PDB file of C-alpha atoms in Angstrom:
ATOM      1  CA  MET D 185      91.179 -70.575  46.662  1.00 40.00           C
ATOM      2  CA  ILE D 186      93.153 -67.573  47.824  1.00 38.00           C
ATOM      3  CA  SER D 187      89.953 -65.560  48.068  1.00 43.00           C
ATOM      4  CA  TYR D 188      88.331 -68.263  50.249  1.00 42.00           C
ATOM      5  CA  THR D 189      91.381 -68.411  52.541  1.00 41.00           C
ATOM      6  CA  ASN D 190      91.432 -64.649  52.892  1.00 43.00           C
ATOM      7  CA  THR D 191      87.738 -64.714  53.708  1.00 44.00           C
ATOM      8  CA  MET D 192      88.271 -67.346  56.425  1.00 45.00           C
ATOM      9  CA  ASP D 193      91.152 -65.394  57.926  1.00 52.00           C
ATOM     10  CA  ALA D 194      89.069 -62.264  57.881  1.00 51.00           C
ATOM     11  CA  ASP D 195      86.210 -64.050  59.642  1.00 60.00           C
ATOM     12  CA  GLU D 196      88.524 -65.409  62.283  1.00 62.00           C
ATOM     13  CA  LEU D 197      90.174 -62.033  62.840  1.00 53.00           C
ATOM     14  CA  LEU D 198      86.796 -60.334  63.073  1.00 55.00           C
ATOM     15  CA  GLN D 199      85.575 -62.838  65.627  1.00 62.00           C
ATOM     16  CA  GLN D 200      88.684 -62.496  67.780  1.00 58.00           C
ATOM     17  CA  THR D 201      88.551 -58.733  67.647  1.00 56.00           C
ATOM     18  CA  LYS D 202      84.925 -58.567  68.574  1.00 55.00           C
ATOM     19  CA  ALA D 203      85.428 -61.146  71.301  1.00 57.00           C
ATOM     20  CA  LEU D 204      88.163 -59.064  72.905  1.00 51.00           C
ATOM     21  CA  ALA D 205      86.156 -55.852  72.553  1.00 50.00           C
ATOM     22  CA  LYS D 206      83.133 -57.521  74.034  1.00 52.00           C
ATOM     23  CA  HIS D 207      85.260 -58.918  76.852  1.00 51.00           C
ATOM     24  CA  MET D 208      86.495 -55.420  77.745  1.00 48.00           C
ATOM     25  CA  SER D 209      83.086 -53.756  77.399  1.00 48.00           C
ATOM     26  CA  VAL D 210      81.384 -56.332  79.619  1.00 46.00           C
ATOM     27  CA  TYR D 211      83.889 -56.253  82.479  1.00 44.00           C
ATOM     28  CA  GLN D 212      84.733 -52.577  82.323  1.00 46.00           C
ATOM     29  CA  PRO D 213      81.883 -51.486  84.731  1.00 49.00           C
ATOM     30  CA  SER D 214      82.981 -54.088  87.280  1.00 45.00           C
ATOM     31  CA  LEU D 215      86.496 -52.742  87.428  1.00 44.00           C
ATOM     32  CA  ALA D 216      87.443 -50.725  90.477  1.00 44.00           C
ATOM     33  CA  PRO D 217      88.205 -47.011  90.196  1.00 48.00           C
ATOM     34  CA  ASP D 218      91.746 -45.740  89.916  1.00 46.00           C
ATOM     35  CA  ILE D 219      93.919 -46.617  92.837  1.00 44.00           C
ATOM     36  CA  THR D 220      94.450 -43.558  94.970  1.00 48.00           C
ATOM     37  CA  SER D 221      97.357 -42.666  97.129  1.00 44.00           C
ATOM     38  CA  ASN D 222      95.561 -44.106 100.150  1.00 51.00           C
ATOM     39  CA  ALA D 223      95.867 -47.687  98.800  1.00 50.00           C
ATOM     40  CA  VAL D 224      99.169 -49.469  99.494  1.00 56.00           C
ATOM     41  CA  VAL D 225     100.371 -51.575  96.502  1.00 60.00           C
ATOM     42  CA  SER D 226     103.778 -53.156  96.081  1.00 72.00           C
ATOM     43  CA  GLU D 227     106.058 -52.141  93.208  1.00 77.00           C
ATOM     44  CA  SER D 228     106.110 -55.701  91.865  1.00 78.00           C
ATOM     45  CA  ALA D 229     102.312 -55.690  91.612  1.00 75.00           C
ATOM     46  CA  ILE D 230     102.396 -52.377  89.767  1.00 78.00           C
ATOM     47  CA  GLU D 231     105.034 -53.642  87.339  1.00 79.00           C
ATOM     48  CA  GLU D 232     103.070 -56.817  86.734  1.00 79.00           C
ATOM     49  CA  LEU D 233      99.908 -54.824  86.077  1.00 78.00           C
ATOM     50  CA  LEU D 234     101.737 -52.497  83.702  1.00 81.00           C
ATOM     51  CA  SER D 235     103.171 -55.471  81.798  1.00 82.00           C
ATOM     52  CA  GLU D 236      99.698 -56.967  81.467  1.00 81.00           C
ATOM     53  CA  CYS D 237      98.396 -53.662  80.183  1.00 81.00           C
ATOM     54  CA  GLU D 238     101.200 -53.505  77.594  1.00 84.00           C
ATOM     55  CA  GLU D 239     100.398 -57.035  76.420  1.00 84.00           C
ATOM     56  CA  LYS D 240      96.730 -56.172  76.066  1.00 81.00           C
ATOM     57  CA  TRP D 241      97.676 -53.010  74.210  1.00 85.00           C
ATOM     58  CA  LYS D 242      99.785 -55.021  71.780  1.00 86.00           C
ATOM     59  CA  GLU D 243      96.872 -57.416  71.237  1.00 83.00           C
ATOM     60  CA  LEU D 244      94.611 -54.450  70.534  1.00 83.00           C
ATOM     61  CA  GLU D 245      97.073 -53.094  67.975  1.00 86.00           C
ATOM     62  CA  GLU D 246      97.260 -56.473  66.238  1.00 84.00           C
ATOM     63  CA  LEU D 247      93.506 -56.743  66.188  1.00 79.00           C
ATOM     64  CA  GLN D 248      93.229 -53.209  64.866  1.00 82.00           C
ATOM     65  CA  ASN D 249      95.578 -54.142  62.007  1.00 82.00           C
ATOM     66  CA  LYS D 250      93.536 -57.235  61.273  1.00 76.00           C
ATOM     67  CA  LEU D 251      90.334 -55.157  61.262  1.00 75.00           C
ATOM     68  CA  THR D 252      91.878 -52.776  58.790  1.00 76.00           C
ATOM     69  CA  LEU D 253      92.788 -55.726  56.557  1.00 72.00           C
ATOM     70  CA  ILE D 254      89.268 -57.145  56.854  1.00 70.00           C
ATOM     71  CA  GLU D 255      87.704 -53.822  55.897  1.00 66.00           C
ATOM     72  CA  THR D 256      89.958 -53.708  52.863  1.00 68.00           C
ATOM     73  CA  LEU D 257      88.884 -57.196  51.836  1.00 60.00           C
ATOM     74  CA  GLU D 258      85.213 -56.424  52.458  1.00 58.00           C
ATOM     75  CA  ASP D 259      85.403 -53.399  50.186  1.00 60.00           C
ATOM     76  CA  THR D 260      86.361 -55.711  47.288  1.00 57.00           C
ATOM     77  CA  GLY D 261      83.532 -58.241  47.886  1.00 57.00           C
ATOM     78  CA  SER D 262      79.875 -57.946  47.211  1.00 63.00           C
ATOM     79  CA  GLU D 263      77.396 -56.540  49.685  1.00 68.00           C
ATOM     80  CA  PHE D 264      75.695 -59.888  50.187  1.00 71.00           C
ATOM     81  CA  SER D 265      78.910 -61.668  51.122  1.00 75.00           C
ATOM     82  CA  GLN D 266      79.696 -58.907  53.602  1.00 74.00           C
ATOM     83  CA  LEU D 267      76.331 -59.323  55.286  1.00 78.00           C
ATOM     84  CA  MET D 268      76.677 -63.103  55.435  1.00 82.00           C
ATOM     85  CA  THR D 269      80.138 -62.740  56.956  1.00 82.00           C
ATOM     86  CA  ARG D 270      78.859 -60.414  59.629  1.00 82.00           C
ATOM     87  CA  VAL D 271      75.984 -62.742  60.451  1.00 83.00           C
ATOM     88  CA  LYS D 272      78.342 -65.708  60.829  1.00 85.00           C
ATOM     89  CA  ALA D 273      80.765 -63.668  62.948  1.00 84.00           C
ATOM     90  CA  LEU D 274      78.025 -62.411  65.269  1.00 83.00           C
ATOM     91  CA  THR D 275      76.536 -65.899  65.624  1.00 85.00           C
ATOM     92  CA  SER D 276      79.921 -67.401  66.450  1.00 83.00           C
ATOM     93  CA  GLU D 277      80.630 -64.623  68.950  1.00 79.00           C
ATOM     94  CA  LEU D 278      77.262 -65.143  70.614  1.00 81.00           C
ATOM     95  CA  ASN D 279      77.913 -68.863  71.033  1.00 83.00           C
ATOM     96  CA  GLN D 280      81.339 -68.238  72.484  1.00 80.00           C
ATOM     97  CA  TRP D 281      80.132 -65.716  75.043  1.00 76.00           C
ATOM     98  CA  GLN D 282      77.282 -67.971  76.077  1.00 78.00           C
ATOM     99  CA  LYS D 283      79.714 -70.782  76.859  1.00 79.00           C
ATOM    100  CA  LYS D 284      82.545 -68.694  78.307  1.00 71.00           C
ATOM    101  CA  GLU D 285      82.756 -67.789  81.985  1.00 70.00           C
ATOM    102  CA  PRO D 286      84.009 -64.336  83.057  1.00 61.00           C
ATOM    103  CA  GLU D 287      87.599 -64.033  84.214  1.00 62.00           C
ATOM    104  CA  LEU D 288      89.515 -61.324  85.992  1.00 60.00           C
ATOM    105  CA  LEU D 289      91.985 -59.274  84.001  1.00 58.00           C
ATOM    106  CA  SER D 290      94.612 -59.628  86.744  1.00 66.00           C
ATOM    107  CA  LYS D 291      95.272 -62.455  89.169  1.00 70.00           C
ATOM    108  CA  ASN D 292      97.805 -60.657  91.331  1.00 74.00           C
ATOM    109  CA  HIS D 293      96.813 -60.708  95.026  1.00 77.00           C
ATOM    110  CA  ASP D 294      98.044 -57.196  95.823  1.00 79.00           C
ATOM    111  CA  VAL D 295      96.150 -55.715  92.910  1.00 76.00           C
ATOM    112  CA  LEU D 296      92.960 -57.482  93.910  1.00 78.00           C
ATOM    113  CA  VAL D 297      93.317 -56.315  97.538  1.00 83.00           C
ATOM    114  CA  ALA D 298      93.859 -52.701  96.448  1.00 83.00           C
ATOM    115  CA  VAL D 299      90.890 -52.842  94.108  1.00 81.00           C
ATOM    116  CA  GLY D 300      88.761 -54.380  96.880  1.00 84.00           C
ATOM    117  CA  LYS D 301      89.754 -51.619  99.310  1.00 89.00           C
ATOM    118  CA  GLU D 302      88.860 -48.920  96.801  1.00 89.00           C
ATOM    119  CA  GLU D 303      85.522 -50.579  96.112  1.00 89.00           C
ATOM    120  CA  LEU D 304      84.783 -50.865  99.840  1.00 92.00           C
ATOM    121  CA  GLN D 305      85.654 -47.204 100.360  1.00 93.00           C
ATOM    122  CA  ARG D 306      83.349 -46.181  97.524  1.00 92.00           C
ATOM    123  CA  VAL D 307      80.518 -48.324  98.882  1.00 93.00           C
ATOM    124  CA  ASN D 308      81.150 -46.964 102.396  1.00 93.00           C
ATOM    125  CA  LYS D 309      80.858 -43.369 101.173  1.00 93.00           C
ATOM    126  CA  GLU D 310      77.651 -44.154  99.340  1.00 93.00           C
ATOM    127  CA  LEU D 311      76.208 -45.857 102.420  1.00 94.00           C
ATOM    128  CA  GLU D 312      77.193 -42.867 104.583  1.00 93.00           C
ATOM    129  CA  MET D 313      75.358 -40.567 102.187  1.00 93.00           C
ATOM    130  CA  VAL D 314      72.313 -42.834 102.295  1.00 93.00           C
ATOM    131  CA  LEU D 315      72.497 -42.914 106.110  1.00 93.00           C
ATOM    132  CA  SER D 316      72.689 -39.112 106.283  1.00 92.00           C
ATOM    133  CA  CYS D 317      69.668 -38.784 104.015  1.00 93.00           C
ATOM    134  CA  CYS D 318      67.746 -41.336 106.073  1.00 93.00           C
ATOM    135  CA  GLN D 319      68.599 -39.539 109.323  1.00 93.00           C
ATOM    136  CA  ALA D 320      67.480 -36.178 107.909  1.00 92.00           C
ATOM    137  CA  LYS D 321      64.256 -37.728 106.695  1.00 93.00           C
ATOM    138  CA  ASN D 322      63.776 -39.432 110.065  1.00 93.00           C
ATOM    139  CA  ASP D 323      64.215 -36.103 111.883  1.00 93.00           C
ATOM    140  CA  LYS D 324      61.674 -34.480 109.601  1.00 94.00           C
ATOM    141  CA  LEU D 325      59.234 -37.319 110.222  1.00 95.00           C
ATOM    142  CA  ASN D 326      59.749 -36.996 113.989  1.00 94.00           C
ATOM    143  CA  GLN D 327      58.976 -33.284 113.830  1.00 94.00           C
ATOM    144  CA  ASP D 328      55.860 -33.968 111.768  1.00 94.00           C
ATOM    145  CA  LEU D 329      54.841 -36.680 114.233  1.00 94.00           C
ATOM    146  CA  LYS D 330      55.200 -34.331 117.227  1.00 94.00           C
ATOM    147  CA  SER D 331      53.201 -31.665 115.447  1.00 93.00           C
ATOM    148  CA  GLU D 332      50.453 -34.127 114.570  1.00 94.00           C
ATOM    149  CA  GLN D 333      50.388 -35.479 118.133  1.00 94.00           C
ATOM    150  CA  LYS D 334      50.040 -31.952 119.526  1.00 94.00           C
ATOM    151  CA  TRP D 335      47.199 -31.222 117.110  1.00 94.00           C
ATOM    152  CA  LEU D 336      45.548 -34.512 118.083  1.00 95.00           C
ATOM    153  CA  GLU D 337      45.760 -33.672 121.788  1.00 94.00           C
ATOM    154  CA  GLU D 338      44.193 -30.252 121.154  1.00 94.00           C
ATOM    155  CA  GLN D 339      41.379 -31.838 119.167  1.00 94.00           C
ATOM    156  CA  GLU D 340      40.800 -34.416 121.909  1.00 94.00           C
ATOM    157  CA  GLU D 341      40.598 -31.677 124.546  1.00 94.00           C
ATOM    158  CA  LEU D 342      38.165 -29.720 122.382  1.00 94.00           C
ATOM    159  CA  LEU D 343      36.075 -32.839 121.818  1.00 94.00           C
ATOM    160  CA  LYS D 344      36.007 -33.558 125.563  1.00 93.00           C
ATOM    161  CA  ALA D 345      34.903 -29.993 126.345  1.00 93.00           C
ATOM    162  CA  VAL D 346      32.148 -30.130 123.725  1.00 94.00           C
ATOM    163  CA  THR D 347      31.023 -33.547 124.979  1.00 92.00           C
ATOM    164  CA  ASP D 348      30.835 -32.319 128.591  1.00 92.00           C
ATOM    165  CA  LYS D 349      28.892 -29.246 127.523  1.00 91.00           C
ATOM    166  CA  ALA D 350      26.472 -31.372 125.492  1.00 90.00           C
ATOM    167  CA  ALA D 351      25.951 -33.720 128.458  1.00 88.00           C
ATOM    168  CA  GLU D 352      25.328 -30.748 130.744  1.00 86.00           C
ATOM    169  CA  LEU D 353      22.766 -29.281 128.354  1.00 83.00           C
ATOM    170  CA  GLN D 354      21.141 -32.679 127.991  1.00 80.00           C
ATOM    171  CA  ASN D 355      20.764 -32.954 131.771  1.00 77.00           C
ATOM    172  CA  GLU D 356      19.273 -29.477 131.924  1.00 73.00           C
ATOM    173  CA  VAL D 357      16.768 -30.362 129.214  1.00 70.00           C
ATOM    174  CA  MET D 358      15.808 -33.550 131.031  1.00 69.00           C
ATOM    175  CA  GLU D 359      15.365 -31.704 134.329  1.00 66.00           C
ATOM    176  CA  PHE D 360      13.166 -29.047 132.722  1.00 66.00           C
ATOM    177  CA  SER D 361       9.941 -31.061 132.912  1.00 68.00           C
ATOM    178  CA  GLU D 362       6.331 -30.034 132.527  1.00 69.00           C
ATOM    179  CA  SER D 363       5.721 -29.913 136.250  1.00 72.00           C
ATOM    180  CA  ARG D 364       8.661 -27.546 136.673  1.00 77.00           C
ATOM    181  CA  ALA D 365       7.286 -25.318 133.923  1.00 78.00           C
ATOM    182  CA  MET D 366       3.879 -25.283 135.622  1.00 84.00           C
ATOM    183  CA  ARG D 367       5.434 -24.380 138.959  1.00 86.00           C
ATOM    184  CA  GLU D 368       7.395 -21.536 137.393  1.00 86.00           C
ATOM    185  CA  LEU D 369       4.271 -20.311 135.614  1.00 89.00           C
ATOM    186  CA  LYS D 370       2.291 -20.360 138.865  1.00 92.00           C
ATOM    187  CA  VAL D 371       5.028 -18.408 140.592  1.00 92.00           C
ATOM    188  CA  LYS D 372       4.953 -15.802 137.839  1.00 93.00           C
ATOM    189  CA  ILE D 373       1.144 -15.582 138.024  1.00 93.00           C
ATOM    190  CA  ASN D 374       1.271 -15.076 141.766  1.00 93.00           C
ATOM    191  CA  GLN D 375       3.884 -12.379 141.310  1.00 94.00           C
ATOM    192  CA  VAL D 376       1.676 -10.635 138.745  1.00 92.00           C
ATOM    193  CA  LYS D 377      -1.355 -10.915 141.043  1.00 92.00           C
ATOM    194  CA  THR D 378       0.604  -9.508 143.939  1.00 92.00           C
ATOM    195  CA  TYR D 379       1.806  -6.628 141.771  1.00 93.00           C
ATOM    196  CA  GLN D 380      -1.770  -6.050 140.563  1.00 86.00           C
ATOM    197  CA  GLU D 381      -3.122  -5.947 144.099  1.00 89.00           C
ATOM    198  CA  LYS D 382      -0.446  -3.481 145.082  1.00 91.00           C
ATOM    199  CA  LEU D 383      -1.302  -1.287 142.105  1.00 87.00           C
ATOM    200  CA  LEU D 384      -4.992  -1.411 143.015  1.00 82.00           C
ATOM    201  CA  GLU D 385      -4.241  -0.497 146.615  1.00 86.00           C
ATOM    202  CA  ASP D 386      -2.055   2.402 145.528  1.00 87.00           C
ATOM    203  CA  LEU D 387      -4.731   3.501 143.070  1.00 83.00           C
ATOM    204  CA  GLY D 388      -7.406   3.311 145.794  1.00 82.00           C
ATOM    205  CA  GLU D 389      -5.341   5.347 148.196  1.00 85.00           C
ATOM    206  CA  PHE D 390      -4.628   7.937 145.503  1.00 86.00           C
ATOM    207  CA  ILE D 391      -8.316   8.198 144.569  1.00 83.00           C
ATOM    208  CA  GLU D 392      -9.483   8.394 148.178  1.00 83.00           C
ATOM    209  CA  GLU D 393      -7.010  11.137 148.827  1.00 84.00           C
ATOM    210  CA  HIS D 394      -7.596  13.260 145.739  1.00 84.00           C
ATOM    211  CA  PHE D 395     -11.151  12.256 144.714  1.00 83.00           C
ATOM    212  CA  PRO D 396     -13.248  11.918 147.936  1.00 81.00           C
ATOM    213  CA  LEU D 397     -17.014  11.384 148.004  1.00 76.00           C
ATOM    214  CA  PRO D 398     -19.141  14.584 147.941  1.00 71.00           C
ATOM    215  CA  GLN D 399     -20.339  15.642 151.436  1.00 60.00           C
ATOM    216  CA  GLN D 400     -23.991  16.599 152.003  1.00 41.00           C
ATOM    217  CA  GLN D 401     -24.087  20.189 153.122  1.00 37.00           C
ATOM    218  CA  ARG D 402     -26.975  22.259 154.159  1.00 39.00           C
ATOM    219  CA  ASN D 403     -27.216  25.812 153.039  1.00 41.00           C
ATOM    220  CA  ALA D 404     -27.659  28.154 155.992  1.00 38.00           C
ATOM    221  CA  SER D 405     -30.207  30.234 154.081  1.00 42.00           C
ATOM    222  CA  LYS D 406     -32.289  27.128 153.300  1.00 45.00           C
ATOM    223  CA  LYS D 407     -32.553  25.572 156.693  1.00 47.00           C
ATOM    224  CA  ASN D 408     -36.319  25.663 156.627  1.00 49.00           C
ATOM    225  CA  VAL D 409     -36.467  24.171 153.090  1.00 47.00           C
ATOM    226  CA  PRO D 410     -37.086  20.424 153.258  1.00 48.00           C
ATOM    227  CA  GLN D 411     -34.508  18.322 151.292  1.00 49.00           C
ATOM    228  CA  GLU D 412     -35.174  15.054 149.543  1.00 48.00           C
ATOM    229  CA  PRO D 413     -33.021  12.157 150.650  1.00 44.00           C
ATOM    230  CA  THR D 414     -30.229  11.402 148.196  1.00 49.00           C
ATOM    231  CA  ALA D 415     -29.060   7.903 147.162  1.00 57.00           C
ATOM    232  CA  ASP D 416     -25.767   6.559 148.410  1.00 80.00           C
ATOM    233  CA  LEU D 417     -23.041   7.577 145.940  1.00 85.00           C
ATOM    234  CA  ILE D 418     -20.187   5.225 145.034  1.00 86.00           C
ATOM    235  CA  SER D 419     -16.591   6.343 144.999  1.00 85.00           C
ATOM    236  CA  LEU D 420     -14.456   6.874 141.908  1.00 87.00           C
ATOM    237  CA  HIS D 421     -12.479   3.782 142.867  1.00 85.00           C
ATOM    238  CA  GLU D 422     -15.624   1.655 142.776  1.00 87.00           C
ATOM    239  CA  ILE D 423     -16.641   3.129 139.421  1.00 89.00           C
ATOM    240  CA  LEU D 424     -13.312   2.209 137.882  1.00 88.00           C
ATOM    241  CA  GLU D 425     -13.455  -1.265 139.386  1.00 87.00           C
ATOM    242  CA  LEU D 426     -16.921  -1.864 137.919  1.00 90.00           C
ATOM    243  CA  LEU D 427     -15.786  -0.699 134.480  1.00 90.00           C
ATOM    244  CA  MET D 428     -12.670  -2.901 134.552  1.00 89.00           C
ATOM    245  CA  ASN D 429     -14.543  -6.004 135.672  1.00 89.00           C
ATOM    246  CA  LYS D 430     -17.167  -5.456 132.996  1.00 90.00           C
ATOM    247  CA  ILE D 431     -14.693  -5.156 130.107  1.00 89.00           C
ATOM    248  CA  LEU D 432     -12.674  -8.162 131.294  1.00 87.00           C
ATOM    249  CA  GLN D 433     -15.509 -10.508 132.206  1.00 89.00           C
ATOM    250  CA  THR D 434     -17.838  -9.709 129.294  1.00 89.00           C
ATOM    251  CA  PRO D 435     -15.730  -8.213 126.527  1.00 87.00           C
ATOM    252  CA  HIS D 436     -18.572  -8.719 124.045  1.00 89.00           C
ATOM    253  CA  GLU D 437     -20.824  -6.457 126.210  1.00 89.00           C
ATOM    254  CA  PRO D 438     -18.502  -4.041 128.051  1.00 89.00           C
ATOM    255  CA  TYR D 439     -21.080  -1.234 128.616  1.00 92.00           C
ATOM    256  CA  LEU D 440     -22.277  -0.348 132.086  1.00 90.00           C
ATOM    257  CA  THR D 441     -25.586   1.451 132.785  1.00 90.00           C
ATOM    258  CA  ILE D 442     -25.291   4.681 134.760  1.00 90.00           C
ATOM    259  CA  ASP D 443     -27.697   5.052 137.685  1.00 89.00           C
ATOM    260  CA  ASN D 444     -28.163   7.638 140.446  1.00 88.00           C
ATOM    261  CA  THR D 445     -25.251   6.160 142.440  1.00 88.00           C
ATOM    262  CA  PHE D 446     -22.733   7.491 139.899  1.00 89.00           C
ATOM    263  CA  TRP D 447     -21.768  11.045 140.710  1.00 89.00           C
ATOM    264  CA  PRO D 448     -22.033  12.934 137.360  1.00 90.00           C
ATOM    265  CA  PRO D 449     -18.821  14.983 137.765  1.00 90.00           C
ATOM    266  CA  TYR D 450     -16.793  11.779 138.059  1.00 90.00           C
ATOM    267  CA  VAL D 451     -18.498  10.315 134.980  1.00 90.00           C
ATOM    268  CA  GLU D 452     -17.858  13.465 132.965  1.00 91.00           C
ATOM    269  CA  MET D 453     -14.228  13.499 134.093  1.00 91.00           C
ATOM    270  CA  LEU D 454     -13.731   9.909 132.936  1.00 90.00           C
ATOM    271  CA  LEU D 455     -15.333  10.672 129.572  1.00 91.00           C
ATOM    272  CA  ARG D 456     -13.377  13.894 129.108  1.00 91.00           C
ATOM    273  CA  TYR D 457      -9.959  12.309 129.718  1.00 89.00           C
ATOM    274  CA  GLY D 458     -10.612   9.257 127.561  1.00 88.00           C
ATOM    275  CA  VAL D 459     -10.767   6.733 130.378  1.00 89.00           C
ATOM    276  CA  ALA D 460     -14.386   5.847 129.546  1.00 90.00           C
ATOM    277  CA  LEU D 461     -16.475   5.946 126.366  1.00 91.00           C
ATOM    278  CA  ARG D 462     -20.206   6.603 126.015  1.00 91.00           C
ATOM    279  CA  HIS D 463     -22.447   4.277 124.062  1.00 90.00           C
ATOM    280  CA  PRO D 464     -23.118   5.745 120.592  1.00 91.00           C
ATOM    281  CA  GLU D 465     -26.911   5.154 120.913  1.00 91.00           C
ATOM    282  CA  ASP D 466     -27.588   5.205 124.655  1.00 90.00           C
ATOM    283  CA  PRO D 467     -25.995   8.101 126.591  1.00 89.00           C
ATOM    284  CA  ASN D 468     -26.753   6.395 129.921  1.00 90.00           C
ATOM    285  CA  ARG D 469     -24.312   3.562 129.181  1.00 92.00           C
ATOM    286  CA  ILE D 470     -20.524   3.840 129.334  1.00 91.00           C
ATOM    287  CA  ARG D 471     -17.576   1.488 129.053  1.00 91.00           C
ATOM    288  CA  MET D 472     -13.867   1.617 129.799  1.00 88.00           C
ATOM    289  CA  GLU D 473     -11.382   2.222 127.011  1.00 88.00           C
ATOM    290  CA  ALA D 474      -9.707  -1.067 125.991  1.00 84.00           C
ATOM    291  CA  PHE D 475      -6.164  -0.182 127.045  1.00 80.00           C
ATOM    292  CA  HIS D 476      -5.141  -3.854 127.197  1.00 71.00           C
ATOM    293  CA  GLN D 477      -5.758  -4.457 123.454  1.00 69.00           C
TER     294      GLN D 477
END
């Protein structure tokens, strides 16, 4: 009977001790920080708070003594009974905490006001830090936004310039039609013809000046000797013109037959300087060297 009573007392003491410890552990985070010198608290409130702390300290000492007694009793019992006791104590404590509503450690108005002020100051400092961080981040975002906007404007200007250039080139391509190409080609052909005519005129003047036709002269010692009439000779300019027309008009048959109108010294001069070539089988036929090939 004594053993059963001791066991019941031990269970009750264990439950009370754990309840108080749980009560302090649960509400400890919600307590305000230490009251600083900035908070104004009356002396009566401080004395009341100190008296409450002393009472709680005495309760803790009593519970500590009871826990020591329970541990002593548990050492004498079996391991199974110890486990069952702990299970019952934890179950009872769980039921009590589920039904119990939280209460403040102190109900003094001055203490609660001081604690509230300290809590508000702490929250205010934290919010100021958050605000400072947000402002710094906002400034950084504004700088990034300005940089991105500047880059976007540059890209838009570049795109506009490229678009205008593409449109200009497109218009030029559209204007460059086939008729325009034909007109330009005709202009170039006329320019080449004009240049060719000028070259021929200059060549004719040069040949007439430096390569004139041979003059018929009578030898004074042979005045009484009758002379046979000679055929009309063609100039060097005419010979070259005939050779050029022949090689351009009939390139498959460029040879020209030499007759008595070709003065032999001119023909030999053309052959000697590589302007004309003699036919390999017929010496009376010559052609102009193909300088254009």
